[in-house]
């Protein structure tokens, strides 16, 4: 049997690095830090090495389609696929940032929703039997869902929404912000929230597709919230340490062989949350 491998995006710092740290201790196989910047990624691998942990490194900028396909080809060639993928990379503008809202919407949706979607498109076919996929979303996405118009909420909760329809809705939000019409169109004033609503719904869509297209492969895919975590993104006042924030993503990444649930859920504090 080939070596098992776990890959974590955006793992040069913050929650991603803490997920790699925990996987180095608990996952039987190779664990990869991936980062868009080679220097920051290698430095993170060295920092774990000084803790006595061995993480590998591969460059991966989820906003760059060439970087995604190169990484996918690397894991296919070296390991015959991927056993665990944690889509953790994400961005958020600070509250005080004065970048116009429509620019924030476009940039935030590009990374958190569309680029994570590209990762799933290229890596899902590589996920081995018994594989685990974890998309790091946020409770902010659940709150945002409840602030959307009833019509949008109905689509985001429906079992028949497709990736194409969802991506169309995400693009509609971005386009509406450019005309200043997003509120009339039923969206709340949060680009980060909409991006994470989209990521959670996208996770549910891919989980349903996996159940249909690979029913015997035992793959589990879930979205989760790490909690409010002290990182560069959330600042020093958050209650959880990065290692505490890693607990739920790592729990989902290491669901035992033969488990059938959770799958296609939004999970926080290791519990399935209502959607
Ligand atoms: P962070 O410290 O800002 O780390 C974000 C990571 O994502 C960094 O490694 C960053 O790389 C990477 N990244 C950004 N864009 C990327 C791209 N295009 N390609 C590859 N990597 C990219 O934030 P964090 O708090 O650890 O957040 C991790 C995840 O948890 C995010 O998805 C976030 O939305 C989610 N989350 C966080 C909290 C919280 O309280 N912190 C709560 C809910 C959800 P660089 O160093 O190169 O920028």
PDB file of C-alpha atoms and ligand atoms in Angstrom:
ATOM      1  CA  UNK A   1       0.000   0.000   0.000  1.00  0.00           C
ATOM      2  CA  UNK A   2       1.280   3.485  -0.836  1.00  0.00           C
ATOM      3  CA  UNK A   3       2.108   5.966   1.919  1.00  0.00           C
ATOM      4  CA  UNK A   4      -0.910   7.847   3.221  1.00  0.00           C
ATOM      5  CA  UNK A   5      -0.837  11.608   2.851  1.00  0.00           C
ATOM      6  CA  UNK A   6      -2.611  14.585   4.415  1.00  0.00           C
ATOM      7  CA  UNK A   7      -2.570  18.062   2.838  1.00  0.00           C
ATOM      8  CA  UNK A   8      -3.557  21.326   4.547  1.00  0.00           C
ATOM      9  CA  UNK A   9      -3.949  24.563   2.571  1.00  0.00           C
ATOM     10  CA  UNK A  10      -2.811  27.914   3.978  1.00  0.00           C
ATOM     11  CA  UNK A  11      -0.880  26.152   6.717  1.00  0.00           C
ATOM     12  CA  UNK A  12       2.188  28.352   7.140  1.00  0.00           C
ATOM     13  CA  UNK A  13       0.558  29.987  10.178  1.00  0.00           C
ATOM     14  CA  UNK A  14      -2.585  30.256  12.275  1.00  0.00           C
ATOM     15  CA  UNK A  15      -5.159  27.472  12.431  1.00  0.00           C
ATOM     16  CA  UNK A  16      -3.689  25.717   9.364  1.00  0.00           C
ATOM     17  CA  UNK A  17      -0.288  25.319  11.007  1.00  0.00           C
ATOM     18  CA  UNK A  18      -1.963  24.062  14.199  1.00  0.00           C
ATOM     19  CA  UNK A  19      -3.900  21.491  12.114  1.00  0.00           C
ATOM     20  CA  UNK A  20      -0.604  20.284  10.619  1.00  0.00           C
ATOM     21  CA  UNK A  21       0.953  20.118  14.110  1.00  0.00           C
ATOM     22  CA  UNK A  22      -1.913  17.923  15.354  1.00  0.00           C
ATOM     23  CA  UNK A  23      -1.864  15.730  12.226  1.00  0.00           C
ATOM     24  CA  UNK A  24       1.911  15.210  12.620  1.00  0.00           C
ATOM     25  CA  UNK A  25       1.129  13.731  16.040  1.00  0.00           C
ATOM     26  CA  UNK A  26      -1.992  11.745  15.134  1.00  0.00           C
ATOM     27  CA  UNK A  27      -2.041  10.868  11.407  1.00  0.00           C
ATOM     28  CA  UNK A  28      -0.264   7.745  10.175  1.00  0.00           C
ATOM     29  CA  UNK A  29       1.464   9.048   7.049  1.00  0.00           C
ATOM     30  CA  UNK A  30       3.053  12.087   5.440  1.00  0.00           C
ATOM     31  CA  UNK A  31       1.656  15.501   6.436  1.00  0.00           C
ATOM     32  CA  UNK A  32       2.078  18.502   4.137  1.00  0.00           C
ATOM     33  CA  UNK A  33       2.222  22.151   4.989  1.00  0.00           C
ATOM     34  CA  UNK A  34       1.192  24.035   1.863  1.00  0.00           C
ATOM     35  CA  UNK A  35       1.571  27.784   1.433  1.00  0.00           C
ATOM     36  CA  UNK A  36       1.472  30.298  -1.381  1.00  0.00           C
ATOM     37  CA  UNK A  37       4.864  31.650  -0.328  1.00  0.00           C
ATOM     38  CA  UNK A  38       7.729  29.129  -0.369  1.00  0.00           C
ATOM     39  CA  UNK A  39       9.777  30.999   2.238  1.00  0.00           C
ATOM     40  CA  UNK A  40       6.894  31.225   4.733  1.00  0.00           C
ATOM     41  CA  UNK A  41       6.000  27.570   4.144  1.00  0.00           C
ATOM     42  CA  UNK A  42       9.537  26.300   4.660  1.00  0.00           C
ATOM     43  CA  UNK A  43       9.943  28.441   7.765  1.00  0.00           C
ATOM     44  CA  UNK A  44       6.764  26.884   9.188  1.00  0.00           C
ATOM     45  CA  UNK A  45       8.092  23.372   8.479  1.00  0.00           C
ATOM     46  CA  UNK A  46      11.324  24.323  10.273  1.00  0.00           C
ATOM     47  CA  UNK A  47       9.376  25.641  13.264  1.00  0.00           C
ATOM     48  CA  UNK A  48       7.598  22.284  13.600  1.00  0.00           C
ATOM     49  CA  UNK A  49      10.905  20.515  13.157  1.00  0.00           C
ATOM     50  CA  UNK A  50      12.222  22.394  16.190  1.00  0.00           C
ATOM     51  CA  UNK A  51       9.258  20.889  18.112  1.00  0.00           C
ATOM     52  CA  UNK A  52      10.435  17.440  16.983  1.00  0.00           C
ATOM     53  CA  UNK A  53       7.693  17.086  14.342  1.00  0.00           C
ATOM     54  CA  UNK A  54       8.246  16.224  10.693  1.00  0.00           C
ATOM     55  CA  UNK A  55       6.037  18.057   8.214  1.00  0.00           C
ATOM     56  CA  UNK A  56       6.707  18.126   4.488  1.00  0.00           C
ATOM     57  CA  UNK A  57       6.184  21.235   2.344  1.00  0.00           C
ATOM     58  CA  UNK A  58       4.714  21.908  -1.101  1.00  0.00           C
ATOM     59  CA  UNK A  59       3.902  25.282  -2.663  1.00  0.00           C
ATOM     60  CA  UNK A  60       0.192  25.876  -3.221  1.00  0.00           C
ATOM     61  CA  UNK A  61      -1.515  29.193  -3.957  1.00  0.00           C
ATOM     62  CA  UNK A  62      -5.195  28.373  -4.222  1.00  0.00           C
ATOM     63  CA  UNK A  63      -5.787  31.544  -6.260  1.00  0.00           C
ATOM     64  CA  UNK A  64      -3.394  30.310  -8.967  1.00  0.00           C
ATOM     65  CA  UNK A  65      -4.870  27.537 -11.166  1.00  0.00           C
ATOM     66  CA  UNK A  66      -1.363  26.502 -12.317  1.00  0.00           C
ATOM     67  CA  UNK A  67      -0.258  26.096  -8.720  1.00  0.00           C
ATOM     68  CA  UNK A  68      -3.326  23.931  -7.972  1.00  0.00           C
ATOM     69  CA  UNK A  69      -2.791  21.660 -10.973  1.00  0.00           C
ATOM     70  CA  UNK A  70       0.955  21.366 -10.253  1.00  0.00           C
ATOM     71  CA  UNK A  71       0.266  20.374  -6.643  1.00  0.00           C
ATOM     72  CA  UNK A  72      -2.477  17.924  -7.665  1.00  0.00           C
ATOM     73  CA  UNK A  73      -0.101  16.303 -10.187  1.00  0.00           C
ATOM     74  CA  UNK A  74       2.622  16.078  -7.515  1.00  0.00           C
ATOM     75  CA  UNK A  75       0.407  14.263  -4.992  1.00  0.00           C
ATOM     76  CA  UNK A  76      -0.997  11.962  -7.679  1.00  0.00           C
ATOM     77  CA  UNK A  77       2.501  11.047  -8.874  1.00  0.00           C
ATOM     78  CA  UNK A  78       4.142  10.680  -5.460  1.00  0.00           C
ATOM     79  CA  UNK A  79       1.294   9.154  -3.409  1.00  0.00           C
ATOM     80  CA  UNK A  80      -1.253   7.959  -5.972  1.00  0.00           C
ATOM     81  CA  UNK A  81      -3.756  10.468  -4.572  1.00  0.00           C
ATOM     82  CA  UNK A  82      -4.614  12.158  -1.284  1.00  0.00           C
ATOM     83  CA  UNK A  83      -6.104  10.647   1.901  1.00  0.00           C
ATOM     84  CA  UNK A  84      -6.884  13.825   3.822  1.00  0.00           C
ATOM     85  CA  UNK A  85      -7.419  17.325   2.440  1.00  0.00           C
ATOM     86  CA  UNK A  86      -8.125  20.269   4.721  1.00  0.00           C
ATOM     87  CA  UNK A  87      -9.138  23.399   2.810  1.00  0.00           C
ATOM     88  CA  UNK A  88      -8.140  25.932   5.431  1.00  0.00           C
ATOM     89  CA  UNK A  89      -6.728  28.834   3.377  1.00  0.00           C
ATOM     90  CA  UNK A  90      -8.893  31.910   3.690  1.00  0.00           C
ATOM     91  CA  UNK A  91      -8.853  35.673   3.950  1.00  0.00           C
ATOM     92  CA  UNK A  92     -10.822  38.388   5.725  1.00  0.00           C
ATOM     93  CA  UNK A  93     -10.586  42.160   5.500  1.00  0.00           C
ATOM     94  CA  UNK A  94     -10.293  43.861   8.881  1.00  0.00           C
ATOM     95  CA  UNK A  95     -13.380  45.793  10.056  1.00  0.00           C
ATOM     96  CA  UNK A  96     -11.392  49.028   9.892  1.00  0.00           C
ATOM     97  CA  UNK A  97     -10.225  48.408   6.291  1.00  0.00           C
ATOM     98  CA  UNK A  98     -11.387  51.208   4.004  1.00  0.00           C
ATOM     99  CA  UNK A  99     -11.153  49.202   0.755  1.00  0.00           C
ATOM    100  CA  UNK A 100     -14.485  49.766  -1.084  1.00  0.00           C
ATOM    101  CA  UNK A 101     -17.051  47.089  -0.246  1.00  0.00           C
ATOM    102  CA  UNK A 102     -17.379  45.860  -3.838  1.00  0.00           C
ATOM    103  CA  UNK A 103     -13.603  45.252  -4.008  1.00  0.00           C
ATOM    104  CA  UNK A 104     -13.699  43.453  -0.647  1.00  0.00           C
ATOM    105  CA  UNK A 105     -16.557  41.324  -1.991  1.00  0.00           C
ATOM    106  CA  UNK A 106     -14.721  40.351  -5.164  1.00  0.00           C
ATOM    107  CA  UNK A 107     -11.395  39.607  -3.439  1.00  0.00           C
ATOM    108  CA  UNK A 108     -12.948  37.708  -0.506  1.00  0.00           C
ATOM    109  CA  UNK A 109     -15.255  35.586  -2.657  1.00  0.00           C
ATOM    110  CA  UNK A 110     -12.373  34.828  -5.028  1.00  0.00           C
ATOM    111  CA  UNK A 111     -10.269  33.122  -2.346  1.00  0.00           C
ATOM    112  CA  UNK A 112     -12.773  31.783   0.162  1.00  0.00           C
ATOM    113  CA  UNK A 113     -15.385  30.529  -2.288  1.00  0.00           C
ATOM    114  CA  UNK A 114     -14.163  30.323  -5.906  1.00  0.00           C
ATOM    115  CA  UNK A 115     -10.532  29.274  -5.259  1.00  0.00           C
ATOM    116  CA  UNK A 116     -11.559  26.722  -2.623  1.00  0.00           C
ATOM    117  CA  UNK A 117     -14.034  25.466  -5.224  1.00  0.00           C
ATOM    118  CA  UNK A 118     -11.156  25.092  -7.708  1.00  0.00           C
ATOM    119  CA  UNK A 119      -9.251  23.083  -5.095  1.00  0.00           C
ATOM    120  CA  UNK A 120     -12.211  20.735  -4.731  1.00  0.00           C
ATOM    121  CA  UNK A 121     -12.576  20.393  -8.501  1.00  0.00           C
ATOM    122  CA  UNK A 122      -8.939  19.333  -8.902  1.00  0.00           C
ATOM    123  CA  UNK A 123      -8.440  17.342  -5.707  1.00  0.00           C
ATOM    124  CA  UNK A 124     -11.749  15.473  -5.345  1.00  0.00           C
ATOM    125  CA  UNK A 125     -10.837  13.054  -8.145  1.00  0.00           C
ATOM    126  CA  UNK A 126      -7.574  12.332  -6.261  1.00  0.00           C
ATOM    127  CA  UNK A 127      -9.193  11.515  -2.930  1.00  0.00           C
ATOM    128  CA  UNK A 128      -8.557   7.880  -2.123  1.00  0.00           C
ATOM    129  CA  UNK A 129     -11.074   5.406  -0.740  1.00  0.00           C
ATOM    130  CA  UNK A 130     -11.780   6.183   2.900  1.00  0.00           C
ATOM    131  CA  UNK A 131     -10.574   9.760   2.338  1.00  0.00           C
ATOM    132  CA  UNK A 132     -11.550  12.729   4.481  1.00  0.00           C
ATOM    133  CA  UNK A 133     -12.206  16.273   3.257  1.00  0.00           C
ATOM    134  CA  UNK A 134     -12.602  19.208   5.593  1.00  0.00           C
ATOM    135  CA  UNK A 135     -13.535  22.715   4.498  1.00  0.00           C
ATOM    136  CA  UNK A 136     -12.789  25.320   7.140  1.00  0.00           C
ATOM    137  CA  UNK A 137     -15.809  27.582   6.972  1.00  0.00           C
ATOM    138  CA  UNK A 138     -17.171  29.729   9.813  1.00  0.00           C
ATOM    139  CA  UNK A 139     -20.127  30.274  12.138  1.00  0.00           C
ATOM    140  CA  UNK A 140     -20.251  33.688  10.440  1.00  0.00           C
ATOM    141  CA  UNK A 141     -21.487  31.836   7.343  1.00  0.00           C
ATOM    142  CA  UNK A 142     -24.416  30.394   9.359  1.00  0.00           C
ATOM    143  CA  UNK A 143     -25.271  33.799  10.799  1.00  0.00           C
ATOM    144  CA  UNK A 144     -25.099  35.291   7.300  1.00  0.00           C
ATOM    145  CA  UNK A 145     -27.416  32.586   5.957  1.00  0.00           C
ATOM    146  CA  UNK A 146     -30.056  33.702   8.464  1.00  0.00           C
ATOM    147  CA  UNK A 147     -29.638  37.324   7.363  1.00  0.00           C
ATOM    148  CA  UNK A 148     -30.239  36.561   3.661  1.00  0.00           C
ATOM    149  CA  UNK A 149     -33.653  37.047   2.035  1.00  0.00           C
ATOM    150  CA  UNK A 150     -36.106  34.131   2.452  1.00  0.00           C
ATOM    151  CA  UNK A 151     -35.646  33.296  -1.249  1.00  0.00           C
ATOM    152  CA  UNK A 152     -31.854  33.038  -0.910  1.00  0.00           C
ATOM    153  CA  UNK A 153     -32.158  31.081   2.336  1.00  0.00           C
ATOM    154  CA  UNK A 154     -34.457  28.640   0.600  1.00  0.00           C
ATOM    155  CA  UNK A 155     -31.878  28.016  -2.141  1.00  0.00           C
ATOM    156  CA  UNK A 156     -28.968  27.724   0.329  1.00  0.00           C
ATOM    157  CA  UNK A 157     -30.903  25.136   2.343  1.00  0.00           C
ATOM    158  CA  UNK A 158     -32.255  23.180  -0.616  1.00  0.00           C
ATOM    159  CA  UNK A 159     -31.063  19.665  -1.398  1.00  0.00           C
ATOM    160  CA  UNK A 160     -31.190  20.221  -5.148  1.00  0.00           C
ATOM    161  CA  UNK A 161     -28.937  23.284  -5.488  1.00  0.00           C
ATOM    162  CA  UNK A 162     -26.039  22.599  -7.888  1.00  0.00           C
ATOM    163  CA  UNK A 163     -22.499  23.999  -7.834  1.00  0.00           C
ATOM    164  CA  UNK A 164     -23.365  25.932 -10.997  1.00  0.00           C
ATOM    165  CA  UNK A 165     -26.396  27.584  -9.383  1.00  0.00           C
ATOM    166  CA  UNK A 166     -24.463  28.325  -6.179  1.00  0.00           C
ATOM    167  CA  UNK A 167     -21.526  29.873  -8.068  1.00  0.00           C
ATOM    168  CA  UNK A 168     -24.065  31.933 -10.040  1.00  0.00           C
ATOM    169  CA  UNK A 169     -25.519  33.230  -6.763  1.00  0.00           C
ATOM    170  CA  UNK A 170     -22.049  34.021  -5.360  1.00  0.00           C
ATOM    171  CA  UNK A 171     -21.219  35.944  -8.551  1.00  0.00           C
ATOM    172  CA  UNK A 172     -24.606  37.708  -8.360  1.00  0.00           C
ATOM    173  CA  UNK A 173     -23.626  38.983  -4.889  1.00  0.00           C
ATOM    174  CA  UNK A 174     -20.291  40.306  -6.201  1.00  0.00           C
ATOM    175  CA  UNK A 175     -21.984  41.961  -9.193  1.00  0.00           C
ATOM    176  CA  UNK A 176     -24.704  43.481  -6.991  1.00  0.00           C
ATOM    177  CA  UNK A 177     -22.080  45.074  -4.694  1.00  0.00           C
ATOM    178  CA  UNK A 178     -20.605  46.842  -7.739  1.00  0.00           C
ATOM    179  CA  UNK A 179     -23.975  48.508  -8.368  1.00  0.00           C
ATOM    180  CA  UNK A 180     -24.623  49.053  -4.659  1.00  0.00           C
ATOM    181  CA  UNK A 181     -27.707  46.838  -5.023  1.00  0.00           C
ATOM    182  CA  UNK A 182     -26.788  43.854  -2.848  1.00  0.00           C
ATOM    183  CA  UNK A 183     -29.138  44.865  -0.018  1.00  0.00           C
ATOM    184  CA  UNK A 184     -32.152  45.160  -2.348  1.00  0.00           C
ATOM    185  CA  UNK A 185     -31.078  41.814  -3.812  1.00  0.00           C
ATOM    186  CA  UNK A 186     -31.418  40.129  -0.417  1.00  0.00           C
ATOM    187  CA  UNK A 187     -27.806  40.012   0.833  1.00  0.00           C
ATOM    188  CA  UNK A 188     -26.409  41.246   4.159  1.00  0.00           C
ATOM    189  CA  UNK A 189     -23.433  43.623   4.314  1.00  0.00           C
ATOM    190  CA  UNK A 190     -20.711  40.998   4.814  1.00  0.00           C
ATOM    191  CA  UNK A 191     -18.437  39.690   2.087  1.00  0.00           C
ATOM    192  CA  UNK A 192     -16.694  37.272   4.451  1.00  0.00           C
ATOM    193  CA  UNK A 193     -20.041  35.956   5.689  1.00  0.00           C
ATOM    194  CA  UNK A 194     -21.391  35.385   2.178  1.00  0.00           C
ATOM    195  CA  UNK A 195     -18.144  33.650   1.149  1.00  0.00           C
ATOM    196  CA  UNK A 196     -18.466  31.249   4.094  1.00  0.00           C
ATOM    197  CA  UNK A 197     -22.194  30.655   3.522  1.00  0.00           C
ATOM    198  CA  UNK A 198     -21.175  29.700  -0.012  1.00  0.00           C
ATOM    199  CA  UNK A 199     -18.369  27.426   1.184  1.00  0.00           C
ATOM    200  CA  UNK A 200     -20.656  25.566   3.586  1.00  0.00           C
ATOM    201  CA  UNK A 201     -23.313  25.049   0.891  1.00  0.00           C
ATOM    202  CA  UNK A 202     -20.609  23.970  -1.579  1.00  0.00           C
ATOM    203  CA  UNK A 203     -19.432  21.374   0.948  1.00  0.00           C
ATOM    204  CA  UNK A 204     -22.977  19.977   1.196  1.00  0.00           C
ATOM    205  CA  UNK A 205     -23.265  19.825  -2.613  1.00  0.00           C
ATOM    206  CA  UNK A 206     -19.974  17.931  -2.990  1.00  0.00           C
ATOM    207  CA  UNK A 207     -20.878  15.552  -0.167  1.00  0.00           C
ATOM    208  CA  UNK A 208     -24.164  14.676  -1.914  1.00  0.00           C
ATOM    209  CA  UNK A 209     -22.266  14.165  -5.181  1.00  0.00           C
ATOM    210  CA  UNK A 210     -19.744  11.876  -3.502  1.00  0.00           C
ATOM    211  CA  UNK A 211     -22.542   9.780  -1.992  1.00  0.00           C
ATOM    212  CA  UNK A 212     -24.086   9.451  -5.433  1.00  0.00           C
ATOM    213  CA  UNK A 213     -20.999   9.006  -7.604  1.00  0.00           C
ATOM    214  CA  UNK A 214     -18.696   7.064  -5.234  1.00  0.00           C
ATOM    215  CA  UNK A 215     -21.164   5.336  -2.879  1.00  0.00           C
ATOM    216  CA  UNK A 216     -18.782   2.529  -1.948  1.00  0.00           C
ATOM    217  CA  UNK A 217     -15.639   4.573  -1.320  1.00  0.00           C
ATOM    218  CA  UNK A 218     -16.399   5.606   2.259  1.00  0.00           C
ATOM    219  CA  UNK A 219     -15.266   9.206   1.745  1.00  0.00           C
ATOM    220  CA  UNK A 220     -16.521  11.782   4.275  1.00  0.00           C
ATOM    221  CA  UNK A 221     -16.652  15.513   3.488  1.00  0.00           C
ATOM    222  CA  UNK A 222     -17.694  18.195   5.960  1.00  0.00           C
ATOM    223  CA  UNK A 223     -17.513  21.919   6.574  1.00  0.00           C
ATOM    224  CA  UNK A 224     -16.639  23.222  10.019  1.00  0.00           C
ATOM    225  CA  UNK A 225     -16.035  26.209  12.225  1.00  0.00           C
ATOM    226  CA  UNK A 226     -12.825  26.218  14.270  1.00  0.00           C
ATOM    227  CA  UNK A 227     -14.343  28.648  16.785  1.00  0.00           C
ATOM    228  CA  UNK A 228     -13.033  32.152  17.442  1.00  0.00           C
ATOM    229  CA  UNK A 229      -9.273  31.726  17.376  1.00  0.00           C
ATOM    230  CA  UNK A 230      -6.294  33.999  18.160  1.00  0.00           C
ATOM    231  CA  UNK A 231      -4.627  34.386  14.752  1.00  0.00           C
ATOM    232  CA  UNK A 232      -3.561  37.237  12.482  1.00  0.00           C
ATOM    233  CA  UNK A 233      -7.083  37.068  11.033  1.00  0.00           C
ATOM    234  CA  UNK A 234      -9.096  37.269  14.248  1.00  0.00           C
ATOM    235  CA  UNK A 235      -6.694  39.171  16.515  1.00  0.00           C
ATOM    236  CA  UNK A 236      -5.433  38.683  20.074  1.00  0.00           C
ATOM    237  CA  UNK A 237      -8.787  38.911  21.916  1.00  0.00           C
ATOM    238  CA  UNK A 238     -10.203  35.623  20.596  1.00  0.00           C
ATOM    239  CA  UNK A 239     -10.655  32.988  23.308  1.00  0.00           C
ATOM    240  CA  UNK A 240      -9.170  29.922  21.566  1.00  0.00           C
ATOM    241  CA  UNK A 241      -5.512  29.201  20.837  1.00  0.00           C
ATOM    242  CA  UNK A 242      -4.696  27.961  17.314  1.00  0.00           C
ATOM    243  CA  UNK A 243      -4.200  24.434  18.718  1.00  0.00           C
ATOM    244  CA  UNK A 244      -7.699  24.597  20.256  1.00  0.00           C
ATOM    245  CA  UNK A 245      -9.062  25.908  16.950  1.00  0.00           C
ATOM    246  CA  UNK A 246      -7.562  22.897  15.194  1.00  0.00           C
ATOM    247  CA  UNK A 247      -9.535  20.391  17.311  1.00  0.00           C
ATOM    248  CA  UNK A 248     -12.715  20.214  15.208  1.00  0.00           C
ATOM    249  CA  UNK A 249     -11.005  20.266  11.774  1.00  0.00           C
ATOM    250  CA  UNK A 250      -8.627  17.503  12.964  1.00  0.00           C
ATOM    251  CA  UNK A 251     -11.509  15.463  14.416  1.00  0.00           C
ATOM    252  CA  UNK A 252     -13.181  15.558  10.971  1.00  0.00           C
ATOM    253  CA  UNK A 253      -9.904  14.814   9.167  1.00  0.00           C
ATOM    254  CA  UNK A 254      -9.374  11.725  11.340  1.00  0.00           C
ATOM    255  CA  UNK A 255     -12.894  10.250  11.464  1.00  0.00           C
ATOM    256  CA  UNK A 256     -12.164   6.548  11.905  1.00  0.00           C
ATOM    257  CA  UNK A 257     -12.157   4.049   9.042  1.00  0.00           C
ATOM    258  CA  UNK A 258     -15.648   2.718   8.422  1.00  0.00           C
ATOM    259  CA  UNK A 259     -17.402   5.788   9.909  1.00  0.00           C
ATOM    260  CA  UNK A 260     -20.422   6.917   7.892  1.00  0.00           C
ATOM    261  CA  UNK A 261     -21.124  10.215   9.659  1.00  0.00           C
ATOM    262  CA  UNK A 262     -20.888  13.116   9.841  1.00  0.00           C
ATOM    263  CA  UNK A 263     -20.961  13.689   6.082  1.00  0.00           C
ATOM    264  CA  UNK A 264     -22.145  16.835   4.276  1.00  0.00           C
ATOM    265  CA  UNK A 265     -22.632  18.667   7.575  1.00  0.00           C
ATOM    266  CA  UNK A 266     -21.538  21.893   9.215  1.00  0.00           C
ATOM    267  CA  UNK A 267     -19.690  20.980  12.407  1.00  0.00           C
ATOM    268  CA  UNK A 268     -18.545  23.110  15.336  1.00  0.00           C
ATOM    269  CA  UNK A 269     -17.058  21.932  18.652  1.00  0.00           C
ATOM    270  CA  UNK A 270     -17.220  18.405  17.166  1.00  0.00           C
ATOM    271  CA  UNK A 271     -21.033  18.661  16.974  1.00  0.00           C
ATOM    272  CA  UNK A 272     -23.222  18.825  13.855  1.00  0.00           C
ATOM    273  CA  UNK A 273     -24.878  22.246  13.760  1.00  0.00           C
ATOM    274  CA  UNK A 274     -28.288  23.155  12.343  1.00  0.00           C
ATOM    275  CA  UNK A 275     -28.220  24.743   8.878  1.00  0.00           C
TER     276      UNK A 275
HETATM  277  P1  LIG B   1      -4.641  33.471   9.195  1.00  0.00           P
HETATM  278  O1  LIG B   1      -3.795  33.361  10.396  1.00  0.00           O
HETATM  279  O2  LIG B   1      -4.806  34.772   8.513  1.00  0.00           O
HETATM  280  O3  LIG B   1      -4.134  32.367   8.137  1.00  0.00           O
HETATM  281  C1  LIG B   1      -4.696  32.268   6.874  1.00  0.00           C
HETATM  282  C2  LIG B   1      -3.836  31.349   6.056  1.00  0.00           C
HETATM  283  O4  LIG B   1      -4.416  31.236   4.729  1.00  0.00           O
HETATM  284  C3  LIG B   1      -2.414  31.877   5.860  1.00  0.00           C
HETATM  285  O5  LIG B   1      -1.517  30.808   5.884  1.00  0.00           O
HETATM  286  C4  LIG B   1      -2.484  32.499   4.477  1.00  0.00           C
HETATM  287  O6  LIG B   1      -1.229  32.571   3.829  1.00  0.00           O
HETATM  288  C5  LIG B   1      -3.385  31.485   3.802  1.00  0.00           C
HETATM  289  N1  LIG B   1      -3.884  31.941   2.514  1.00  0.00           N
HETATM  290  C6  LIG B   1      -4.595  33.049   2.213  1.00  0.00           C
HETATM  291  N2  LIG B   1      -4.804  33.114   0.893  1.00  0.00           N
HETATM  292  C7  LIG B   1      -4.200  32.031   0.339  1.00  0.00           C
HETATM  293  C8  LIG B   1      -4.051  31.548  -0.974  1.00  0.00           C
HETATM  294  N3  LIG B   1      -4.537  32.211  -2.031  1.00  0.00           N
HETATM  295  N4  LIG B   1      -3.391  30.377  -1.176  1.00  0.00           N
HETATM  296  C9  LIG B   1      -2.894  29.707  -0.135  1.00  0.00           C
HETATM  297  N5  LIG B   1      -2.960  30.116   1.131  1.00  0.00           N
HETATM  298  C10 LIG B   1      -3.619  31.279   1.367  1.00  0.00           C
HETATM  299  O7  LIG B   1      -6.139  32.997   9.501  1.00  0.00           O
HETATM  300  P2  LIG B   1      -6.738  31.835  10.422  1.00  0.00           P
HETATM  301  O8  LIG B   1      -7.507  32.498  11.503  1.00  0.00           O
HETATM  302  O9  LIG B   1      -5.706  30.823  10.750  1.00  0.00           O
HETATM  303  O10 LIG B   1      -7.824  31.228   9.417  1.00  0.00           O
HETATM  304  C11 LIG B   1      -7.760  29.923   8.860  1.00  0.00           C
HETATM  305  C12 LIG B   1      -9.146  29.561   8.364  1.00  0.00           C
HETATM  306  O11 LIG B   1     -10.064  29.544   9.462  1.00  0.00           O
HETATM  307  C13 LIG B   1      -9.721  30.579   7.379  1.00  0.00           C
HETATM  308  O12 LIG B   1     -10.425  29.888   6.360  1.00  0.00           O
HETATM  309  C14 LIG B   1     -10.672  31.392   8.232  1.00  0.00           C
HETATM  310  O13 LIG B   1     -11.690  31.983   7.464  1.00  0.00           O
HETATM  311  C15 LIG B   1     -11.202  30.320   9.163  1.00  0.00           C
HETATM  312  N6  LIG B   1     -11.776  30.832  10.411  1.00  0.00           N
HETATM  313  C16 LIG B   1     -11.013  31.497  11.321  1.00  0.00           C
HETATM  314  C17 LIG B   1     -11.585  31.935  12.507  1.00  0.00           C
HETATM  315  C18 LIG B   1     -10.781  32.643  13.556  1.00  0.00           C
HETATM  316  O14 LIG B   1     -11.359  33.033  14.584  1.00  0.00           O
HETATM  317  N7  LIG B   1      -9.476  32.813  13.380  1.00  0.00           N
HETATM  318  C19 LIG B   1     -12.951  31.702  12.754  1.00  0.00           C
HETATM  319  C20 LIG B   1     -13.715  31.016  11.803  1.00  0.00           C
HETATM  320  C21 LIG B   1     -13.106  30.562  10.642  1.00  0.00           C
HETATM  321  P3  LIG B   1      -0.275  33.885   3.919  1.00  0.00           P
HETATM  322  O15 LIG B   1       0.484  33.774   5.192  1.00  0.00           O
HETATM  323  O16 LIG B   1       0.572  33.743   2.702  1.00  0.00           O
HETATM  324  O17 LIG B   1      -1.181  35.086   3.878  1.00  0.00           O
END
